[in-house]
PDB file of N, CA and C in Angstrom:
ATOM      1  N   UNK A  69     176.242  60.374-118.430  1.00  0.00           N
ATOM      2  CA  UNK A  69     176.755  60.717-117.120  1.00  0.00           C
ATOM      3  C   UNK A  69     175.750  61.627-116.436  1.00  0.00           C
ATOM      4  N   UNK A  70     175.966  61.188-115.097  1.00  0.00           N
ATOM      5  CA  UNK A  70     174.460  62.427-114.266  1.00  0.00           C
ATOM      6  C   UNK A  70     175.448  63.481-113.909  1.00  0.00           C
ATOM      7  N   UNK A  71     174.216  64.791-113.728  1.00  0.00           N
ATOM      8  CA  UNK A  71     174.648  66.134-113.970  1.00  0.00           C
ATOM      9  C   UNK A  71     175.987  66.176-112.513  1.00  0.00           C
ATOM     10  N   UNK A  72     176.610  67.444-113.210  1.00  0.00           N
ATOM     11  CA  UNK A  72     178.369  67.119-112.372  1.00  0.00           C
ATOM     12  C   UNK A  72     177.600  67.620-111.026  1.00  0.00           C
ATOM     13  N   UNK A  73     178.696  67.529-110.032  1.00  0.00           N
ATOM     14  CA  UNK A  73     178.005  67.917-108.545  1.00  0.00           C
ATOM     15  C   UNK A  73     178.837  69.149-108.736  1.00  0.00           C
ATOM     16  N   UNK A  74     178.464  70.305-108.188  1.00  0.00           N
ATOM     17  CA  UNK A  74     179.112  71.564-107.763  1.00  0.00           C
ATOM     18  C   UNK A  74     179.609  72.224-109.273  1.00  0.00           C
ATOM     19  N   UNK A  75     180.169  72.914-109.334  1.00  0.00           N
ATOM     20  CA  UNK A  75     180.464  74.205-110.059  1.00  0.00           C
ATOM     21  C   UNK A  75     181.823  73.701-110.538  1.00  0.00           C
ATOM     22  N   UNK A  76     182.432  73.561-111.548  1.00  0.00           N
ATOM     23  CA  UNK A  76     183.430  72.930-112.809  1.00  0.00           C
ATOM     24  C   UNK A  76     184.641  74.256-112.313  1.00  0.00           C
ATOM     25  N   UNK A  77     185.908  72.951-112.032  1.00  0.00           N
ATOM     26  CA  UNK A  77     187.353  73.665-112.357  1.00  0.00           C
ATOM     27  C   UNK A  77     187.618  74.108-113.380  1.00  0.00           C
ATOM     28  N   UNK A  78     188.159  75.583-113.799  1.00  0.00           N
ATOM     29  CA  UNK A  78     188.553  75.969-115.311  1.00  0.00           C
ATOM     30  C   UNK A  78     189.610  76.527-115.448  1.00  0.00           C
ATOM     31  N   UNK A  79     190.442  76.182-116.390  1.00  0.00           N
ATOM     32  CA  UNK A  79     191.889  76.338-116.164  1.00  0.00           C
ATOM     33  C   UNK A  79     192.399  76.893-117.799  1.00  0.00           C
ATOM     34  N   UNK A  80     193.178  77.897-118.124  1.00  0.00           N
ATOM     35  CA  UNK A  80     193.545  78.265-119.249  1.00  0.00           C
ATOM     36  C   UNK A  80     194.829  77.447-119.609  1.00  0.00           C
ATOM     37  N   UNK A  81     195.088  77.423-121.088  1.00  0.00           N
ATOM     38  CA  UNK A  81     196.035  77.195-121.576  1.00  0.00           C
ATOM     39  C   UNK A  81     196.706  78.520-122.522  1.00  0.00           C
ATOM     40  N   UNK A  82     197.746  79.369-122.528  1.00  0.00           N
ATOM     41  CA  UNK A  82     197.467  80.218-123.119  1.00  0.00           C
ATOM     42  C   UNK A  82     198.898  79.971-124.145  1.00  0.00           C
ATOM     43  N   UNK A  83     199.023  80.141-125.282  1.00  0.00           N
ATOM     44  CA  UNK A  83     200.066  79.753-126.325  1.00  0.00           C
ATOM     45  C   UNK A  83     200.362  77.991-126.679  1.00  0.00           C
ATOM     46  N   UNK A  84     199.048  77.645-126.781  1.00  0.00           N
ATOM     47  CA  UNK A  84     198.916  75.828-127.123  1.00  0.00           C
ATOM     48  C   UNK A  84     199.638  75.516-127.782  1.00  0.00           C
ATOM     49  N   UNK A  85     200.847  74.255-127.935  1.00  0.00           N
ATOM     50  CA  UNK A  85     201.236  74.422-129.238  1.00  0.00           C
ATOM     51  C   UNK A  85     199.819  72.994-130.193  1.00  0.00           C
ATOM     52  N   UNK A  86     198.950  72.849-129.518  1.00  0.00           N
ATOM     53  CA  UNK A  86     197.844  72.069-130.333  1.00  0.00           C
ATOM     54  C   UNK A  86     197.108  73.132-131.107  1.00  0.00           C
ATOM     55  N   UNK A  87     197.322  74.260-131.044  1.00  0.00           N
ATOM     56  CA  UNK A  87     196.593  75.203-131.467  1.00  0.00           C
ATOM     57  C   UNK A  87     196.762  75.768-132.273  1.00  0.00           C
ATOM     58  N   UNK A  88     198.456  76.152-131.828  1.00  0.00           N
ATOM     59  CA  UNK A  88     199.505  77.049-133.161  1.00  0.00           C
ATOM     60  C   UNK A  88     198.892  76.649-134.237  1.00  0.00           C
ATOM     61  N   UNK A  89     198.852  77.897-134.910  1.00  0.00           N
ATOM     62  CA  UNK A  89     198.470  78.110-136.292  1.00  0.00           C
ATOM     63  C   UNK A  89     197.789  77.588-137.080  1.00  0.00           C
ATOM     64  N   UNK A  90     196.760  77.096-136.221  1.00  0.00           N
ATOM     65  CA  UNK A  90     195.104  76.570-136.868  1.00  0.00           C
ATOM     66  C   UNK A  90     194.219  77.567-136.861  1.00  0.00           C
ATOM     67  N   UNK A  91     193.576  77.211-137.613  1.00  0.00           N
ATOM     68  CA  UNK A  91     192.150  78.141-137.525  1.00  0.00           C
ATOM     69  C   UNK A  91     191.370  77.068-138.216  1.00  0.00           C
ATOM     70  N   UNK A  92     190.021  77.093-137.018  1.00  0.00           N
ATOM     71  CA  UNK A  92     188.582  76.349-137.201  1.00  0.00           C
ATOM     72  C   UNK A  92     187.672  76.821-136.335  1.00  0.00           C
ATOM     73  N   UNK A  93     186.460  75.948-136.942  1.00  0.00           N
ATOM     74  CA  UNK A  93     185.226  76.814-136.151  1.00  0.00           C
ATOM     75  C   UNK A  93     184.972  75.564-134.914  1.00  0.00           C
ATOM     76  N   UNK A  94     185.668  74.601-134.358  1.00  0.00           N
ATOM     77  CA  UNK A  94     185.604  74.011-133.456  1.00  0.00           C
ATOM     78  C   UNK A  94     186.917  73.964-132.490  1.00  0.00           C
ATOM     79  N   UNK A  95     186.215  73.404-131.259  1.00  0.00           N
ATOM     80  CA  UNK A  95     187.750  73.322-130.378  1.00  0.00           C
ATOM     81  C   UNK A  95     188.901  72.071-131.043  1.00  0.00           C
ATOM     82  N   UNK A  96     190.060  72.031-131.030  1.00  0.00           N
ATOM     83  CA  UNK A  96     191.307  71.469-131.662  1.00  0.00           C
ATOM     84  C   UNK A  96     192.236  70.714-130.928  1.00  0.00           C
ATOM     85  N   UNK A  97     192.133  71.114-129.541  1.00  0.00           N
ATOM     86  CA  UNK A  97     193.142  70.376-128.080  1.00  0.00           C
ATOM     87  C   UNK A  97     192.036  69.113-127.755  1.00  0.00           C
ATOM     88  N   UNK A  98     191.501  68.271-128.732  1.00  0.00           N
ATOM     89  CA  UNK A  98     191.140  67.016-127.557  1.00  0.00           C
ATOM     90  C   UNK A  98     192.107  65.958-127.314  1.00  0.00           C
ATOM     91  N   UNK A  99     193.026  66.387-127.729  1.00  0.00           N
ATOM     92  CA  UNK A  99     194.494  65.589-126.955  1.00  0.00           C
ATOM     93  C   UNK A  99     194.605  66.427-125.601  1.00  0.00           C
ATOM     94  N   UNK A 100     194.715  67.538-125.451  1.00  0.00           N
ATOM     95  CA  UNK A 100     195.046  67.673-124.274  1.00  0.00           C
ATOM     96  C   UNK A 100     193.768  67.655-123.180  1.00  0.00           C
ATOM     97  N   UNK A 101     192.220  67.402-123.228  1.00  0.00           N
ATOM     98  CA  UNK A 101     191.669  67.314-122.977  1.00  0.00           C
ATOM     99  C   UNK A 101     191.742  66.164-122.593  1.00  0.00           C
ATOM    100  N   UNK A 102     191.605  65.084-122.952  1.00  0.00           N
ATOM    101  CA  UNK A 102     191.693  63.526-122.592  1.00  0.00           C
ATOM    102  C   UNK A 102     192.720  63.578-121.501  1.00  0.00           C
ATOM    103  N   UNK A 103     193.961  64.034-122.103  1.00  0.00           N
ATOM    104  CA  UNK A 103     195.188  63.820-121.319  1.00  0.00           C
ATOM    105  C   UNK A 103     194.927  64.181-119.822  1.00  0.00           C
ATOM    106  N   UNK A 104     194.338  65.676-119.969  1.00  0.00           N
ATOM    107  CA  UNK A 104     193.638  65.941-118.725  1.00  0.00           C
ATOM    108  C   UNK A 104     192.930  65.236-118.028  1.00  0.00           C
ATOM    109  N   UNK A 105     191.611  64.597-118.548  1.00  0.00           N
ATOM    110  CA  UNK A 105     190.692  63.782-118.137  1.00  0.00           C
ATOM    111  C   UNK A 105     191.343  62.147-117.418  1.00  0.00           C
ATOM    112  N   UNK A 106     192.311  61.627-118.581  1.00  0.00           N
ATOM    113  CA  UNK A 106     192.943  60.562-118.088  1.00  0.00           C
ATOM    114  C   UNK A 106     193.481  60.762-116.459  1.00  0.00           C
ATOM    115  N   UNK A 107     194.479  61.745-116.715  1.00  0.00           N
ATOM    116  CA  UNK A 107     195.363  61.919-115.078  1.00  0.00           C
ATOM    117  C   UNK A 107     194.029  62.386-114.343  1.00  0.00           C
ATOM    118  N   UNK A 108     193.103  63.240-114.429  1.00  0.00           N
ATOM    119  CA  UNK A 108     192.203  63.064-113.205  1.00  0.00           C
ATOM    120  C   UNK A 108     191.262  62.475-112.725  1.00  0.00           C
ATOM    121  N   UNK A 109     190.932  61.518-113.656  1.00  0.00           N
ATOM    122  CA  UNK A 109     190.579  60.009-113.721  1.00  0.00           C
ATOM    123  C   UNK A 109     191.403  59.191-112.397  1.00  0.00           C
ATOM    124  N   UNK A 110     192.848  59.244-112.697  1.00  0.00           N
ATOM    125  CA  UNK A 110     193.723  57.912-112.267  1.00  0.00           C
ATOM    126  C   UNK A 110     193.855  58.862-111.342  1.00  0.00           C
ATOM    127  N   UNK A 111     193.787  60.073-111.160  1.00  0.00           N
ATOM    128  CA  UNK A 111     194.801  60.490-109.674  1.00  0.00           C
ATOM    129  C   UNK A 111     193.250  61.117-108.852  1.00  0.00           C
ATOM    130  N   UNK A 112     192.020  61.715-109.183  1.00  0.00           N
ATOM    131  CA  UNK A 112     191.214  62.869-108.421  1.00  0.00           C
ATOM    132  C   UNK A 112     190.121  61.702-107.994  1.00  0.00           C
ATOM    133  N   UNK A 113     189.468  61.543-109.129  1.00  0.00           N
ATOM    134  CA  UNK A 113     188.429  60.835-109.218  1.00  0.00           C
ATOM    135  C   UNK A 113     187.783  60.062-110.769  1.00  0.00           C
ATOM    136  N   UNK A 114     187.326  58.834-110.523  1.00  0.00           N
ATOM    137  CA  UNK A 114     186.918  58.454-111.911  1.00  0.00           C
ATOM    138  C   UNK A 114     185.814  58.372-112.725  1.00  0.00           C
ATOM    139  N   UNK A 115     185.394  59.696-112.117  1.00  0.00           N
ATOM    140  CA  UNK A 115     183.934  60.283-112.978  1.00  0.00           C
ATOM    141  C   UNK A 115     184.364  61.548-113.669  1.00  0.00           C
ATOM    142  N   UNK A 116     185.436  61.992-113.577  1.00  0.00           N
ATOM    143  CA  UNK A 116     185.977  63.351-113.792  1.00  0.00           C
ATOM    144  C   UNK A 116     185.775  63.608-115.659  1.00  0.00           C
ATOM    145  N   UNK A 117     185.485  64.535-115.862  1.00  0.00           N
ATOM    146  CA  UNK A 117     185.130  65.040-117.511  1.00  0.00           C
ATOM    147  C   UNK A 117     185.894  66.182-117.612  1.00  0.00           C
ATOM    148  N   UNK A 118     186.297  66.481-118.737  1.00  0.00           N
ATOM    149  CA  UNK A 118     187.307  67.173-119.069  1.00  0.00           C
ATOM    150  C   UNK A 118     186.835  67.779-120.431  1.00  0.00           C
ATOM    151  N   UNK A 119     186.074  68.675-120.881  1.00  0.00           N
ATOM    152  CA  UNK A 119     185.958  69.340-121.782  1.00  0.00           C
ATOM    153  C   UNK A 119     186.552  70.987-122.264  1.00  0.00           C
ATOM    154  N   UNK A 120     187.172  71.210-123.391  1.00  0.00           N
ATOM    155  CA  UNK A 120     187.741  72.343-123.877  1.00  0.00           C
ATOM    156  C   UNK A 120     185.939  73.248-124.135  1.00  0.00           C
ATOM    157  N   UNK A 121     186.204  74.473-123.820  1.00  0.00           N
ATOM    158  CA  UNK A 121     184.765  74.879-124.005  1.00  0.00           C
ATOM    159  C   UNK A 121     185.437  76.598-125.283  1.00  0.00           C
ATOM    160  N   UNK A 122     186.561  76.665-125.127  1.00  0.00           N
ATOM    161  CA  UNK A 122     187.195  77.992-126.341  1.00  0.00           C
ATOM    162  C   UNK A 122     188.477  77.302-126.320  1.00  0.00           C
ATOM    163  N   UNK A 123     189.050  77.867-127.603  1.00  0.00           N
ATOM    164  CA  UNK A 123     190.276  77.358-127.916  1.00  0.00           C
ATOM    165  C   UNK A 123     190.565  78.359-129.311  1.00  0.00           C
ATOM    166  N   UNK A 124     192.244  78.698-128.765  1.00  0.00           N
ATOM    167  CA  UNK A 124     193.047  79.632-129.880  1.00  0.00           C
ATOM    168  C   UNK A 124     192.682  79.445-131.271  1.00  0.00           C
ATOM    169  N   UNK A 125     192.876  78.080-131.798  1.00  0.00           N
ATOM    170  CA  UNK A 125     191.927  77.976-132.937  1.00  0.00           C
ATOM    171  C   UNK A 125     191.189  78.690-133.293  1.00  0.00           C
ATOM    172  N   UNK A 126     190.387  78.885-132.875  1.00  0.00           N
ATOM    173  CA  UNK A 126     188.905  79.464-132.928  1.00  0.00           C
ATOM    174  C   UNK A 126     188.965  81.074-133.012  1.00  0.00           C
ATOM    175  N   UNK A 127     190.353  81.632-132.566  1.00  0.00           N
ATOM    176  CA  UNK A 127     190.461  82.595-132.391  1.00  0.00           C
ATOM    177  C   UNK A 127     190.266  83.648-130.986  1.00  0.00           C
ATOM    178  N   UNK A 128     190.424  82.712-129.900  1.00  0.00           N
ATOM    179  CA  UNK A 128     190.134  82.956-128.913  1.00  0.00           C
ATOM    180  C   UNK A 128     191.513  83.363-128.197  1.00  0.00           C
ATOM    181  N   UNK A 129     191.664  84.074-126.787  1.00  0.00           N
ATOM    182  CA  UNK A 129     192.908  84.147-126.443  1.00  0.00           C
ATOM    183  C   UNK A 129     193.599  83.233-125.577  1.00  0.00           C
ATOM    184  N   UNK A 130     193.134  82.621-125.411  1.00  0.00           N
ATOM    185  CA  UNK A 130     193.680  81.362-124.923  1.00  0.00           C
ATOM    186  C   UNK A 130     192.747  79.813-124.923  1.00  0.00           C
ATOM    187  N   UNK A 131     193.102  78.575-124.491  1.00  0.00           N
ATOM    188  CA  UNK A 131     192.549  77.040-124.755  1.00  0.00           C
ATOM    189  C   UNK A 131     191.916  77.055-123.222  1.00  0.00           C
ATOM    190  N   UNK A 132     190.402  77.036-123.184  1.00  0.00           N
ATOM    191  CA  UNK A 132     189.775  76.920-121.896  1.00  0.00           C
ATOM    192  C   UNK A 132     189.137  75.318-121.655  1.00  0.00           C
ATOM    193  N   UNK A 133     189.532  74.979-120.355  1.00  0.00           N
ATOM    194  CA  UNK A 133     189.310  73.348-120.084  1.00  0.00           C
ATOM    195  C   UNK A 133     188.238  73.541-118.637  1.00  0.00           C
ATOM    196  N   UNK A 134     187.362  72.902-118.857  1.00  0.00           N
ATOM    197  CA  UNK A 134     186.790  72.413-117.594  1.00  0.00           C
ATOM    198  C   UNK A 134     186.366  71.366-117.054  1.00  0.00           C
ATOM    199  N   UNK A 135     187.034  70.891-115.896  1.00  0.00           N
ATOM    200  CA  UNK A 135     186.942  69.916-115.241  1.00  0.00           C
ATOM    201  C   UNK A 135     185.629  69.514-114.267  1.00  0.00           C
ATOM    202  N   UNK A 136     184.989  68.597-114.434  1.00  0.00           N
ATOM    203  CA  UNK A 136     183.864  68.117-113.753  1.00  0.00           C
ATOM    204  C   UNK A 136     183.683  66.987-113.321  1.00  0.00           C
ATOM    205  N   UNK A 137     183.174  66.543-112.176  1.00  0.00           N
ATOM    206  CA  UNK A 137     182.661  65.242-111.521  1.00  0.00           C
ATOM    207  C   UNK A 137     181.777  65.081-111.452  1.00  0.00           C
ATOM    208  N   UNK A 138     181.206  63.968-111.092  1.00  0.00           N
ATOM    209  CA  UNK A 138     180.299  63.794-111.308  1.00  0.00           C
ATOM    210  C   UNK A 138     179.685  62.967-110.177  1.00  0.00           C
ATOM    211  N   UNK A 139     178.896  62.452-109.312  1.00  0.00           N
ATOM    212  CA  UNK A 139     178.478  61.933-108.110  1.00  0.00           C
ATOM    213  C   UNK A 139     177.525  60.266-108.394  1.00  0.00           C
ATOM    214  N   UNK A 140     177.636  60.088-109.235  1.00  0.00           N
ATOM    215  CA  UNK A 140     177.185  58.820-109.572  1.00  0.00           C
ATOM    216  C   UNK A 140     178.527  57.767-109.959  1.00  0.00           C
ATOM    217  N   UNK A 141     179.697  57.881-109.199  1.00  0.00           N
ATOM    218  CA  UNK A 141     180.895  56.714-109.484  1.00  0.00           C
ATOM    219  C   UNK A 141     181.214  56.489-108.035  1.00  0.00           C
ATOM    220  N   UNK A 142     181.205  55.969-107.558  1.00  0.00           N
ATOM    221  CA  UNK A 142     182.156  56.162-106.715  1.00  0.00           C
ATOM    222  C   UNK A 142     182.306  56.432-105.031  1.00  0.00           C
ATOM    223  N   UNK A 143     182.198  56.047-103.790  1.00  0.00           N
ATOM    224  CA  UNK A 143     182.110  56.495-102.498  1.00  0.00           C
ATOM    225  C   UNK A 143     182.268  57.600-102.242  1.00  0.00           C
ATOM    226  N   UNK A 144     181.497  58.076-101.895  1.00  0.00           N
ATOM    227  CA  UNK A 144     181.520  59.773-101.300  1.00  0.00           C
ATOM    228  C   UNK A 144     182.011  60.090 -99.761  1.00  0.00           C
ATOM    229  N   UNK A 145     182.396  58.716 -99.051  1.00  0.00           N
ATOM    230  CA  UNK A 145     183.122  58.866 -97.896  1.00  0.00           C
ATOM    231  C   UNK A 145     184.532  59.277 -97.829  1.00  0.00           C
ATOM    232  N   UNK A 146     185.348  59.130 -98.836  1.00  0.00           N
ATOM    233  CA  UNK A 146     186.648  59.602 -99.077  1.00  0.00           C
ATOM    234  C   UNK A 146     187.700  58.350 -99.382  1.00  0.00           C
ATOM    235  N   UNK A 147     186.721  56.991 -99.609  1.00  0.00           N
ATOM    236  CA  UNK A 147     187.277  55.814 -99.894  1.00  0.00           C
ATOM    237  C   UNK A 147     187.747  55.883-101.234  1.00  0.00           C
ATOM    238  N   UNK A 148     188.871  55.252-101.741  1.00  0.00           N
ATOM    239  CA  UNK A 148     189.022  54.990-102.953  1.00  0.00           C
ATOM    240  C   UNK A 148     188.502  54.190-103.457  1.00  0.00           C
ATOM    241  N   UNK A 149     187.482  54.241-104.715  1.00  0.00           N
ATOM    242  CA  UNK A 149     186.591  53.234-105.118  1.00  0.00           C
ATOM    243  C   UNK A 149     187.460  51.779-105.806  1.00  0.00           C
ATOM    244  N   UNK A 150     188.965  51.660-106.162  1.00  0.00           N
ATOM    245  CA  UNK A 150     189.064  50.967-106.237  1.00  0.00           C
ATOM    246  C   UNK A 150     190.553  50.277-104.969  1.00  0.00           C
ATOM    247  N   UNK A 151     190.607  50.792-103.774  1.00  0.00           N
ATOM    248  CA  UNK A 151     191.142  50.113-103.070  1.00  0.00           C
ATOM    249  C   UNK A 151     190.356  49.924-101.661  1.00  0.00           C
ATOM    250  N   UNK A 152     188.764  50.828-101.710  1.00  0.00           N
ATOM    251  CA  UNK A 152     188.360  50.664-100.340  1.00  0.00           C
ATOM    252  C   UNK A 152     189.005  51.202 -99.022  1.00  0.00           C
ATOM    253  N   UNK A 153     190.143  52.124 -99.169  1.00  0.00           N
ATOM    254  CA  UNK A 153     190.557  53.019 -97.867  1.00  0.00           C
ATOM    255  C   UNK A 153     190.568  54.082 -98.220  1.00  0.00           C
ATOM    256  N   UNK A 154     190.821  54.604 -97.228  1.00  0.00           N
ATOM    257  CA  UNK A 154     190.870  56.268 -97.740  1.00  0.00           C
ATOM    258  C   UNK A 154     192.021  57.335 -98.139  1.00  0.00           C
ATOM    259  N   UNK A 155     191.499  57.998 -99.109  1.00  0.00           N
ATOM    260  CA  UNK A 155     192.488  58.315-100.021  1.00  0.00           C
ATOM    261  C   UNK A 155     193.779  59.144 -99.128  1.00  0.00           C
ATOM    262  N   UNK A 156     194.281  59.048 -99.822  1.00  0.00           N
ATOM    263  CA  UNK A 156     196.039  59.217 -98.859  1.00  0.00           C
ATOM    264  C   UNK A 156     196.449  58.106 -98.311  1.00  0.00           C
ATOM    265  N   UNK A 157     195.851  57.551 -97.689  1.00  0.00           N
ATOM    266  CA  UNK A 157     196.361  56.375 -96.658  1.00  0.00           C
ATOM    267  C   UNK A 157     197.027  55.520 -97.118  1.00  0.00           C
TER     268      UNK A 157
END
């Protein structure tokens, strides 16, 4: 994928239950990561990436996700790439 355009949405999760009472040295929510990625796929845009970058697991205080696009999918006029009008309409 080419590099995201602009600066990544980041959003906490704080008391995961993907998390509860694990401990590892990697992130543990790529269910809720996908899940993420899927819906902003089908609803934002369909270049959108969705990576956990800390997670409770790990020992962290909360599950951190960031959302990114990317500028190589897709019309940049505000068309929906797969109906050709523009989004809302």
């Amino acid at each position: 994928m080419q590099a995201p355009c602009g600066r990544p949405i980041r959003f906490a999760i704080a008391d995961n239950p993907m998390a509860r009472g694990q401990a590892t040295d990697r992130t543990a929510c790529d269910y809720c990561a996908a899940t993420f990625q899927g819906l902003f796929r089908a609803l934002v845009h369909p270049a959108t990436a969705v990576t956990e970058t800390a997670c409770e697991a790990m020992g962290n205080p909360s599950c951190l996700f960031d959302i990114r696009w990317s500028d190589r999918f897709g019309p940049t006029d505000g068309r929906r790439p797969d109906r050709g009008s523009p989004s809302g309409a």
